[in-house]
Amino acid sequence: VTTLFGLRSSGNCYKIALCLTQLGLPFVWHDMDMASGENRSAEFKRINPLGKVPAVKLTNGECLFESNAILAYFAEGTSLWPAEKLARARVLQWMFFEQYSHEPYVAVARYICNNLAADHPRRAELPRCMQRGHEALQVMDQHLADKTFFVGETYSVADIALYAYTHVAAEGGFDLALYPAIGAWLKRVAAVPNHLAIG
Ligand SMILES: N[C@@H](CCC(=O)N[C@@H](CS)C(=O)NCC(=O)O)C(=O)O
């Protein structure tokens, strides 16, 4: 079966667990010991030279990293990956948005709040995370005002990619009550069959 190298608390890793669960594809977690530097070991760098999680080892022995590339790999040929060319590009549009304009702020704020001491110097990043994170959440809320899911009214890996850190954004200090369309979408995503909770 597929091996998922990751951290249970990580939204990027959760994306893969949720996708594989909903596709009914068996996998085993390899829980990484980041504190002791397992991700920096020569052995893991053969799996992901960046030393980051998630990474997967496929049943054919091939390895893949970058959460959204892993989602695309497993989703192809399923209902989570549109058959139509423009819809497919729109799924990618929202997945690139997630990595460049959302995750670096929404996920990083959560990481800082959950993991770093009150006097840690990285706390200085929080105001920028809040500002840019709110910009991303506003874009999502506007887009979702008249839509069921991110692309073409059909649940796709774009929804999985954006759900991962949005549904736990409050842990980073974001007030999701400001975004009613996001709130309604989060409920719809959580109601998709075979949903899996983070953690
Ligand atoms: N763009 C990557 C981000 C991966 C990433 O930043 N992973 C974090 C955990 S969420 C990590 O492994 N951090 C440890 C490190 O960078 O040493 C993805 O989407 O997979």
PDB file of C-alpha atoms and ligand atoms in Angstrom:
ATOM      1  CA  VAL A   1       0.000   0.000   0.000  1.00  0.00           C
ATOM      2  CA  THR A   2       0.910   3.672  -0.263  1.00  0.00           C
ATOM      3  CA  THR A   3       2.974   5.091   2.620  1.00  0.00           C
ATOM      4  CA  LEU A   4       2.191   8.647   3.763  1.00  0.00           C
ATOM      5  CA  PHE A   5       5.165  10.259   5.513  1.00  0.00           C
ATOM      6  CA  GLY A   6       3.735  13.038   7.618  1.00  0.00           C
ATOM      7  CA  LEU A   7       2.556  14.751  10.736  1.00  0.00           C
ATOM      8  CA  ARG A   8      -1.029  14.244  11.913  1.00  0.00           C
ATOM      9  CA  SER A   9      -1.398  17.926  12.883  1.00  0.00           C
ATOM     10  CA  SER A  10      -0.220  19.228   9.508  1.00  0.00           C
ATOM     11  CA  GLY A  11      -2.891  20.467   7.108  1.00  0.00           C
ATOM     12  CA  ASN A  12      -0.669  19.655   4.119  1.00  0.00           C
ATOM     13  CA  CYS A  13      -0.469  16.023   5.305  1.00  0.00           C
ATOM     14  CA  TYR A  14      -4.173  15.922   6.184  1.00  0.00           C
ATOM     15  CA  LYS A  15      -5.022  16.802   2.550  1.00  0.00           C
ATOM     16  CA  ILE A  16      -3.504  13.506   1.429  1.00  0.00           C
ATOM     17  CA  ALA A  17      -5.122  11.415   4.173  1.00  0.00           C
ATOM     18  CA  LEU A  18      -8.538  12.932   3.384  1.00  0.00           C
ATOM     19  CA  CYS A  19      -8.168  12.414  -0.371  1.00  0.00           C
ATOM     20  CA  LEU A  20      -6.989   8.791  -0.081  1.00  0.00           C
ATOM     21  CA  THR A  21      -9.747   8.006   2.417  1.00  0.00           C
ATOM     22  CA  GLN A  22     -12.440   9.464   0.172  1.00  0.00           C
ATOM     23  CA  LEU A  23     -11.084   7.608  -2.844  1.00  0.00           C
ATOM     24  CA  GLY A  24     -11.080   4.365  -0.840  1.00  0.00           C
ATOM     25  CA  LEU A  25      -7.341   3.906  -1.436  1.00  0.00           C
ATOM     26  CA  PRO A  26      -5.538   2.110   1.401  1.00  0.00           C
ATOM     27  CA  PHE A  27      -2.493   3.791   2.923  1.00  0.00           C
ATOM     28  CA  VAL A  28      -0.352   3.650   6.041  1.00  0.00           C
ATOM     29  CA  TRP A  29       0.902   6.659   7.965  1.00  0.00           C
ATOM     30  CA  HIS A  30       4.616   6.876   8.695  1.00  0.00           C
ATOM     31  CA  ASP A  31       4.539   9.376  11.573  1.00  0.00           C
ATOM     32  CA  MET A  32       7.665  11.492  11.200  1.00  0.00           C
ATOM     33  CA  ASP A  33       9.711  12.345  14.260  1.00  0.00           C
ATOM     34  CA  MET A  34      10.487  15.946  13.307  1.00  0.00           C
ATOM     35  CA  ALA A  35      11.775  16.826  16.809  1.00  0.00           C
ATOM     36  CA  SER A  36      14.651  14.397  16.421  1.00  0.00           C
ATOM     37  CA  GLY A  37      15.269  15.495  12.827  1.00  0.00           C
ATOM     38  CA  GLU A  38      14.002  12.392  11.025  1.00  0.00           C
ATOM     39  CA  ASN A  39      12.952  14.621   8.126  1.00  0.00           C
ATOM     40  CA  ARG A  40      16.541  15.859   7.758  1.00  0.00           C
ATOM     41  CA  SER A  41      18.028  12.354   7.636  1.00  0.00           C
ATOM     42  CA  ALA A  42      19.802  11.105   4.516  1.00  0.00           C
ATOM     43  CA  GLU A  43      17.246   8.298   4.345  1.00  0.00           C
ATOM     44  CA  PHE A  44      14.248  10.636   4.222  1.00  0.00           C
ATOM     45  CA  LYS A  45      16.007  12.980   1.790  1.00  0.00           C
ATOM     46  CA  ARG A  46      15.933  10.127  -0.716  1.00  0.00           C
ATOM     47  CA  ILE A  47      12.131  10.370  -0.394  1.00  0.00           C
ATOM     48  CA  ASN A  48      11.947  14.179  -0.337  1.00  0.00           C
ATOM     49  CA  PRO A  49      15.227  16.089  -0.839  1.00  0.00           C
ATOM     50  CA  LEU A  50      13.537  19.156   0.715  1.00  0.00           C
ATOM     51  CA  GLY A  51      13.134  17.300   4.024  1.00  0.00           C
ATOM     52  CA  LYS A  52       9.467  18.271   4.245  1.00  0.00           C
ATOM     53  CA  VAL A  53       6.213  16.418   4.720  1.00  0.00           C
ATOM     54  CA  PRO A  54       3.961  15.235   3.245  1.00  0.00           C
ATOM     55  CA  ALA A  55       5.692  12.807   0.943  1.00  0.00           C
ATOM     56  CA  VAL A  56       4.364   9.507  -0.316  1.00  0.00           C
ATOM     57  CA  LYS A  57       5.917   6.247  -1.401  1.00  0.00           C
ATOM     58  CA  LEU A  58       3.679   4.658  -4.008  1.00  0.00           C
ATOM     59  CA  THR A  59       3.026   0.957  -4.357  1.00  0.00           C
ATOM     60  CA  ASN A  60       5.461   0.840  -7.304  1.00  0.00           C
ATOM     61  CA  GLY A  61       8.236   2.275  -5.103  1.00  0.00           C
ATOM     62  CA  GLU A  62       8.157   5.761  -6.677  1.00  0.00           C
ATOM     63  CA  CYS A  63       8.140   8.754  -4.317  1.00  0.00           C
ATOM     64  CA  LEU A  64       6.293  12.036  -4.661  1.00  0.00           C
ATOM     65  CA  PHE A  65       6.308  15.260  -2.618  1.00  0.00           C
ATOM     66  CA  GLU A  66       4.400  18.594  -2.582  1.00  0.00           C
ATOM     67  CA  SER A  67       0.935  18.074  -1.163  1.00  0.00           C
ATOM     68  CA  ASN A  68      -1.001  19.471  -4.109  1.00  0.00           C
ATOM     69  CA  ALA A  69       1.000  17.438  -6.660  1.00  0.00           C
ATOM     70  CA  ILE A  70       0.218  14.333  -4.593  1.00  0.00           C
ATOM     71  CA  LEU A  71      -3.489  15.270  -4.624  1.00  0.00           C
ATOM     72  CA  ALA A  72      -3.401  15.695  -8.417  1.00  0.00           C
ATOM     73  CA  TYR A  73      -1.736  12.305  -8.832  1.00  0.00           C
ATOM     74  CA  PHE A  74      -4.344  10.399  -6.863  1.00  0.00           C
ATOM     75  CA  ALA A  75      -7.317  12.416  -8.131  1.00  0.00           C
ATOM     76  CA  GLU A  76      -6.680  11.948 -11.844  1.00  0.00           C
ATOM     77  CA  GLY A  77      -9.320   9.712 -13.379  1.00  0.00           C
ATOM     78  CA  THR A  78     -11.712  10.226 -10.453  1.00  0.00           C
ATOM     79  CA  SER A  79     -14.574  12.638  -9.744  1.00  0.00           C
ATOM     80  CA  LEU A  80     -12.135  14.772  -7.723  1.00  0.00           C
ATOM     81  CA  TRP A  81     -10.334  15.829 -10.952  1.00  0.00           C
ATOM     82  CA  PRO A  82     -12.531  17.378 -13.677  1.00  0.00           C
ATOM     83  CA  ALA A  83     -12.546  15.841 -17.140  1.00  0.00           C
ATOM     84  CA  GLU A  84     -13.027  19.221 -18.816  1.00  0.00           C
ATOM     85  CA  LYS A  85      -9.899  21.223 -19.669  1.00  0.00           C
ATOM     86  CA  LEU A  86     -10.906  24.644 -18.296  1.00  0.00           C
ATOM     87  CA  ALA A  87     -12.332  23.148 -15.095  1.00  0.00           C
ATOM     88  CA  ARG A  88      -9.062  21.253 -14.589  1.00  0.00           C
ATOM     89  CA  ALA A  89      -7.083  24.479 -14.984  1.00  0.00           C
ATOM     90  CA  ARG A  90      -9.396  26.136 -12.462  1.00  0.00           C
ATOM     91  CA  VAL A  91      -8.715  23.357  -9.955  1.00  0.00           C
ATOM     92  CA  LEU A  92      -5.005  24.055 -10.458  1.00  0.00           C
ATOM     93  CA  GLN A  93      -5.665  27.810 -10.177  1.00  0.00           C
ATOM     94  CA  TRP A  94      -7.127  27.358  -6.694  1.00  0.00           C
ATOM     95  CA  MET A  95      -4.408  24.882  -5.685  1.00  0.00           C
ATOM     96  CA  PHE A  96      -1.665  27.339  -6.691  1.00  0.00           C
ATOM     97  CA  PHE A  97      -3.591  30.096  -4.895  1.00  0.00           C
ATOM     98  CA  GLU A  98      -3.643  27.902  -1.810  1.00  0.00           C
ATOM     99  CA  GLN A  99       0.127  27.400  -1.845  1.00  0.00           C
ATOM    100  CA  TYR A 100       1.148  30.976  -2.692  1.00  0.00           C
ATOM    101  CA  SER A 101      -1.507  33.252  -1.185  1.00  0.00           C
ATOM    102  CA  HIS A 102      -3.199  31.229   1.577  1.00  0.00           C
ATOM    103  CA  GLU A 103      -1.043  28.542   3.200  1.00  0.00           C
ATOM    104  CA  PRO A 104       2.013  30.810   3.795  1.00  0.00           C
ATOM    105  CA  TYR A 105      -0.185  33.044   5.985  1.00  0.00           C
ATOM    106  CA  VAL A 106      -3.127  30.992   7.296  1.00  0.00           C
ATOM    107  CA  ALA A 107      -1.057  27.883   8.068  1.00  0.00           C
ATOM    108  CA  VAL A 108       1.963  29.783   9.351  1.00  0.00           C
ATOM    109  CA  ALA A 109      -0.181  31.808  11.806  1.00  0.00           C
ATOM    110  CA  ARG A 110      -1.586  28.523  13.147  1.00  0.00           C
ATOM    111  CA  TYR A 111       1.906  27.028  13.416  1.00  0.00           C
ATOM    112  CA  ILE A 112       3.203  30.057  15.326  1.00  0.00           C
ATOM    113  CA  CYS A 113       0.207  30.217  17.693  1.00  0.00           C
ATOM    114  CA  ASN A 114       0.183  26.475  18.402  1.00  0.00           C
ATOM    115  CA  ASN A 115       3.913  25.811  18.617  1.00  0.00           C
ATOM    116  CA  LEU A 116       6.002  28.847  19.469  1.00  0.00           C
ATOM    117  CA  ALA A 117       6.529  30.478  22.867  1.00  0.00           C
ATOM    118  CA  ALA A 118       4.963  33.880  23.602  1.00  0.00           C
ATOM    119  CA  ASP A 119       8.374  35.570  23.329  1.00  0.00           C
ATOM    120  CA  HIS A 120       9.535  33.720  20.199  1.00  0.00           C
ATOM    121  CA  PRO A 121      10.930  36.132  17.561  1.00  0.00           C
ATOM    122  CA  ARG A 122       8.795  34.563  14.835  1.00  0.00           C
ATOM    123  CA  ARG A 123       5.719  36.013  16.572  1.00  0.00           C
ATOM    124  CA  ALA A 124       6.711  39.224  14.738  1.00  0.00           C
ATOM    125  CA  GLU A 125       5.446  37.541  11.539  1.00  0.00           C
ATOM    126  CA  LEU A 126       1.895  37.341  12.879  1.00  0.00           C
ATOM    127  CA  PRO A 127       0.593  40.776  11.799  1.00  0.00           C
ATOM    128  CA  ARG A 128       1.616  40.111   8.178  1.00  0.00           C
ATOM    129  CA  CYS A 129       0.130  36.602   8.348  1.00  0.00           C
ATOM    130  CA  MET A 130      -3.138  38.080   9.594  1.00  0.00           C
ATOM    131  CA  GLN A 131      -3.264  40.766   6.910  1.00  0.00           C
ATOM    132  CA  ARG A 132      -2.399  38.498   3.972  1.00  0.00           C
ATOM    133  CA  GLY A 133      -4.438  35.608   5.386  1.00  0.00           C
ATOM    134  CA  HIS A 134      -7.535  37.791   5.639  1.00  0.00           C
ATOM    135  CA  GLU A 135      -6.968  38.912   2.023  1.00  0.00           C
ATOM    136  CA  ALA A 136      -6.989  35.255   0.932  1.00  0.00           C
ATOM    137  CA  LEU A 137     -10.070  34.450   3.016  1.00  0.00           C
ATOM    138  CA  GLN A 138     -11.924  37.431   1.505  1.00  0.00           C
ATOM    139  CA  VAL A 139     -11.146  36.185  -2.002  1.00  0.00           C
ATOM    140  CA  MET A 140     -12.484  32.748  -1.065  1.00  0.00           C
ATOM    141  CA  ASP A 141     -15.601  34.139   0.604  1.00  0.00           C
ATOM    142  CA  GLN A 142     -16.458  36.268  -2.436  1.00  0.00           C
ATOM    143  CA  HIS A 143     -15.910  33.345  -4.802  1.00  0.00           C
ATOM    144  CA  LEU A 144     -18.056  31.005  -2.705  1.00  0.00           C
ATOM    145  CA  ALA A 145     -20.953  33.456  -2.280  1.00  0.00           C
ATOM    146  CA  ASP A 146     -22.848  31.850  -5.179  1.00  0.00           C
ATOM    147  CA  LYS A 147     -21.102  28.490  -5.482  1.00  0.00           C
ATOM    148  CA  THR A 148     -21.367  25.065  -3.905  1.00  0.00           C
ATOM    149  CA  PHE A 149     -17.713  24.110  -4.319  1.00  0.00           C
ATOM    150  CA  PHE A 150     -14.646  25.873  -5.735  1.00  0.00           C
ATOM    151  CA  VAL A 151     -14.887  24.607  -9.306  1.00  0.00           C
ATOM    152  CA  GLY A 152     -17.905  23.721 -11.397  1.00  0.00           C
ATOM    153  CA  GLU A 153     -20.252  22.890  -8.494  1.00  0.00           C
ATOM    154  CA  THR A 154     -18.418  19.584  -8.019  1.00  0.00           C
ATOM    155  CA  TYR A 155     -16.276  18.656  -5.011  1.00  0.00           C
ATOM    156  CA  SER A 156     -12.670  18.407  -6.187  1.00  0.00           C
ATOM    157  CA  VAL A 157      -9.105  18.391  -4.892  1.00  0.00           C
ATOM    158  CA  ALA A 158      -9.280  22.215  -4.957  1.00  0.00           C
ATOM    159  CA  ASP A 159     -11.783  21.950  -2.087  1.00  0.00           C
ATOM    160  CA  ILE A 160      -9.572  19.453  -0.250  1.00  0.00           C
ATOM    161  CA  ALA A 161      -6.490  21.685  -0.658  1.00  0.00           C
ATOM    162  CA  LEU A 162      -8.281  24.777   0.648  1.00  0.00           C
ATOM    163  CA  TYR A 163     -10.283  23.025   3.373  1.00  0.00           C
ATOM    164  CA  ALA A 164      -7.154  21.710   5.102  1.00  0.00           C
ATOM    165  CA  TYR A 165      -5.939  24.952   6.664  1.00  0.00           C
ATOM    166  CA  THR A 166      -9.141  27.014   6.368  1.00  0.00           C
ATOM    167  CA  HIS A 167     -11.178  24.824   8.716  1.00  0.00           C
ATOM    168  CA  VAL A 168      -8.567  25.244  11.468  1.00  0.00           C
ATOM    169  CA  ALA A 169      -7.787  28.917  10.730  1.00  0.00           C
ATOM    170  CA  ALA A 170      -9.233  29.968  14.111  1.00  0.00           C
ATOM    171  CA  GLU A 171      -6.224  28.256  15.735  1.00  0.00           C
ATOM    172  CA  GLY A 172      -4.119  30.963  14.048  1.00  0.00           C
ATOM    173  CA  GLY A 173      -6.373  33.756  15.292  1.00  0.00           C
ATOM    174  CA  PHE A 174      -8.629  34.176  12.230  1.00  0.00           C
ATOM    175  CA  ASP A 175     -12.297  34.878  12.992  1.00  0.00           C
ATOM    176  CA  LEU A 176     -14.181  32.807  10.413  1.00  0.00           C
ATOM    177  CA  ALA A 177     -17.494  34.366  11.480  1.00  0.00           C
ATOM    178  CA  LEU A 178     -16.459  37.236   9.181  1.00  0.00           C
ATOM    179  CA  TYR A 179     -16.814  34.886   6.201  1.00  0.00           C
ATOM    180  CA  PRO A 180     -20.316  33.380   6.002  1.00  0.00           C
ATOM    181  CA  ALA A 181     -19.853  31.827   2.555  1.00  0.00           C
ATOM    182  CA  ILE A 182     -16.701  30.077   3.763  1.00  0.00           C
ATOM    183  CA  GLY A 183     -18.602  28.858   6.826  1.00  0.00           C
ATOM    184  CA  ALA A 184     -21.338  27.313   4.674  1.00  0.00           C
ATOM    185  CA  TRP A 185     -18.747  25.725   2.331  1.00  0.00           C
ATOM    186  CA  LEU A 186     -16.835  24.217   5.275  1.00  0.00           C
ATOM    187  CA  LYS A 187     -20.063  22.469   6.326  1.00  0.00           C
ATOM    188  CA  ARG A 188     -20.671  21.170   2.807  1.00  0.00           C
ATOM    189  CA  VAL A 189     -17.116  19.808   2.595  1.00  0.00           C
ATOM    190  CA  ALA A 190     -17.439  18.115   5.990  1.00  0.00           C
ATOM    191  CA  ALA A 191     -20.685  16.488   4.768  1.00  0.00           C
ATOM    192  CA  VAL A 192     -19.079  14.813   1.726  1.00  0.00           C
ATOM    193  CA  PRO A 193     -19.172  11.016   2.242  1.00  0.00           C
ATOM    194  CA  ASN A 194     -16.168   9.426   3.951  1.00  0.00           C
ATOM    195  CA  HIS A 195     -14.958  12.694   5.409  1.00  0.00           C
ATOM    196  CA  LEU A 196     -12.015  12.395   7.786  1.00  0.00           C
ATOM    197  CA  ALA A 197     -11.184  14.730  10.680  1.00  0.00           C
ATOM    198  CA  ILE A 198      -7.700  16.216  10.999  1.00  0.00           C
ATOM    199  CA  GLY A 199      -5.370  14.788  13.637  1.00  0.00           C
TER     200      GLY A 199
HETATM  201  N1  LIG B   1       4.626  23.124  -0.182  1.00  0.00           N
HETATM  202  C1  LIG B   1       4.760  21.967   0.658  1.00  0.00           C
HETATM  203  C2  LIG B   1       4.893  22.426   2.090  1.00  0.00           C
HETATM  204  C3  LIG B   1       5.390  21.317   2.982  1.00  0.00           C
HETATM  205  C4  LIG B   1       5.755  21.833   4.364  1.00  0.00           C
HETATM  206  O1  LIG B   1       6.076  23.005   4.566  1.00  0.00           O
HETATM  207  N2  LIG B   1       5.710  20.924   5.323  1.00  0.00           N
HETATM  208  C5  LIG B   1       6.029  21.246   6.698  1.00  0.00           C
HETATM  209  C6  LIG B   1       4.976  20.654   7.614  1.00  0.00           C
HETATM  210  S1  LIG B   1       3.353  21.251   7.188  1.00  0.00           S
HETATM  211  C7  LIG B   1       7.374  20.645   7.038  1.00  0.00           C
HETATM  212  O2  LIG B   1       7.680  19.543   6.638  1.00  0.00           O
HETATM  213  N3  LIG B   1       8.191  21.386   7.785  1.00  0.00           N
HETATM  214  C8  LIG B   1       9.427  20.894   8.287  1.00  0.00           C
HETATM  215  C9  LIG B   1      10.611  21.564   7.703  1.00  0.00           C
HETATM  216  O3  LIG B   1      10.450  22.402   6.784  1.00  0.00           O
HETATM  217  O4  LIG B   1      11.693  21.245   8.141  1.00  0.00           O
HETATM  218  C10 LIG B   1       3.551  21.050   0.496  1.00  0.00           C
HETATM  219  O5  LIG B   1       2.465  21.545   0.174  1.00  0.00           O
HETATM  220  O6  LIG B   1       3.679  19.833   0.644  1.00  0.00           O
END
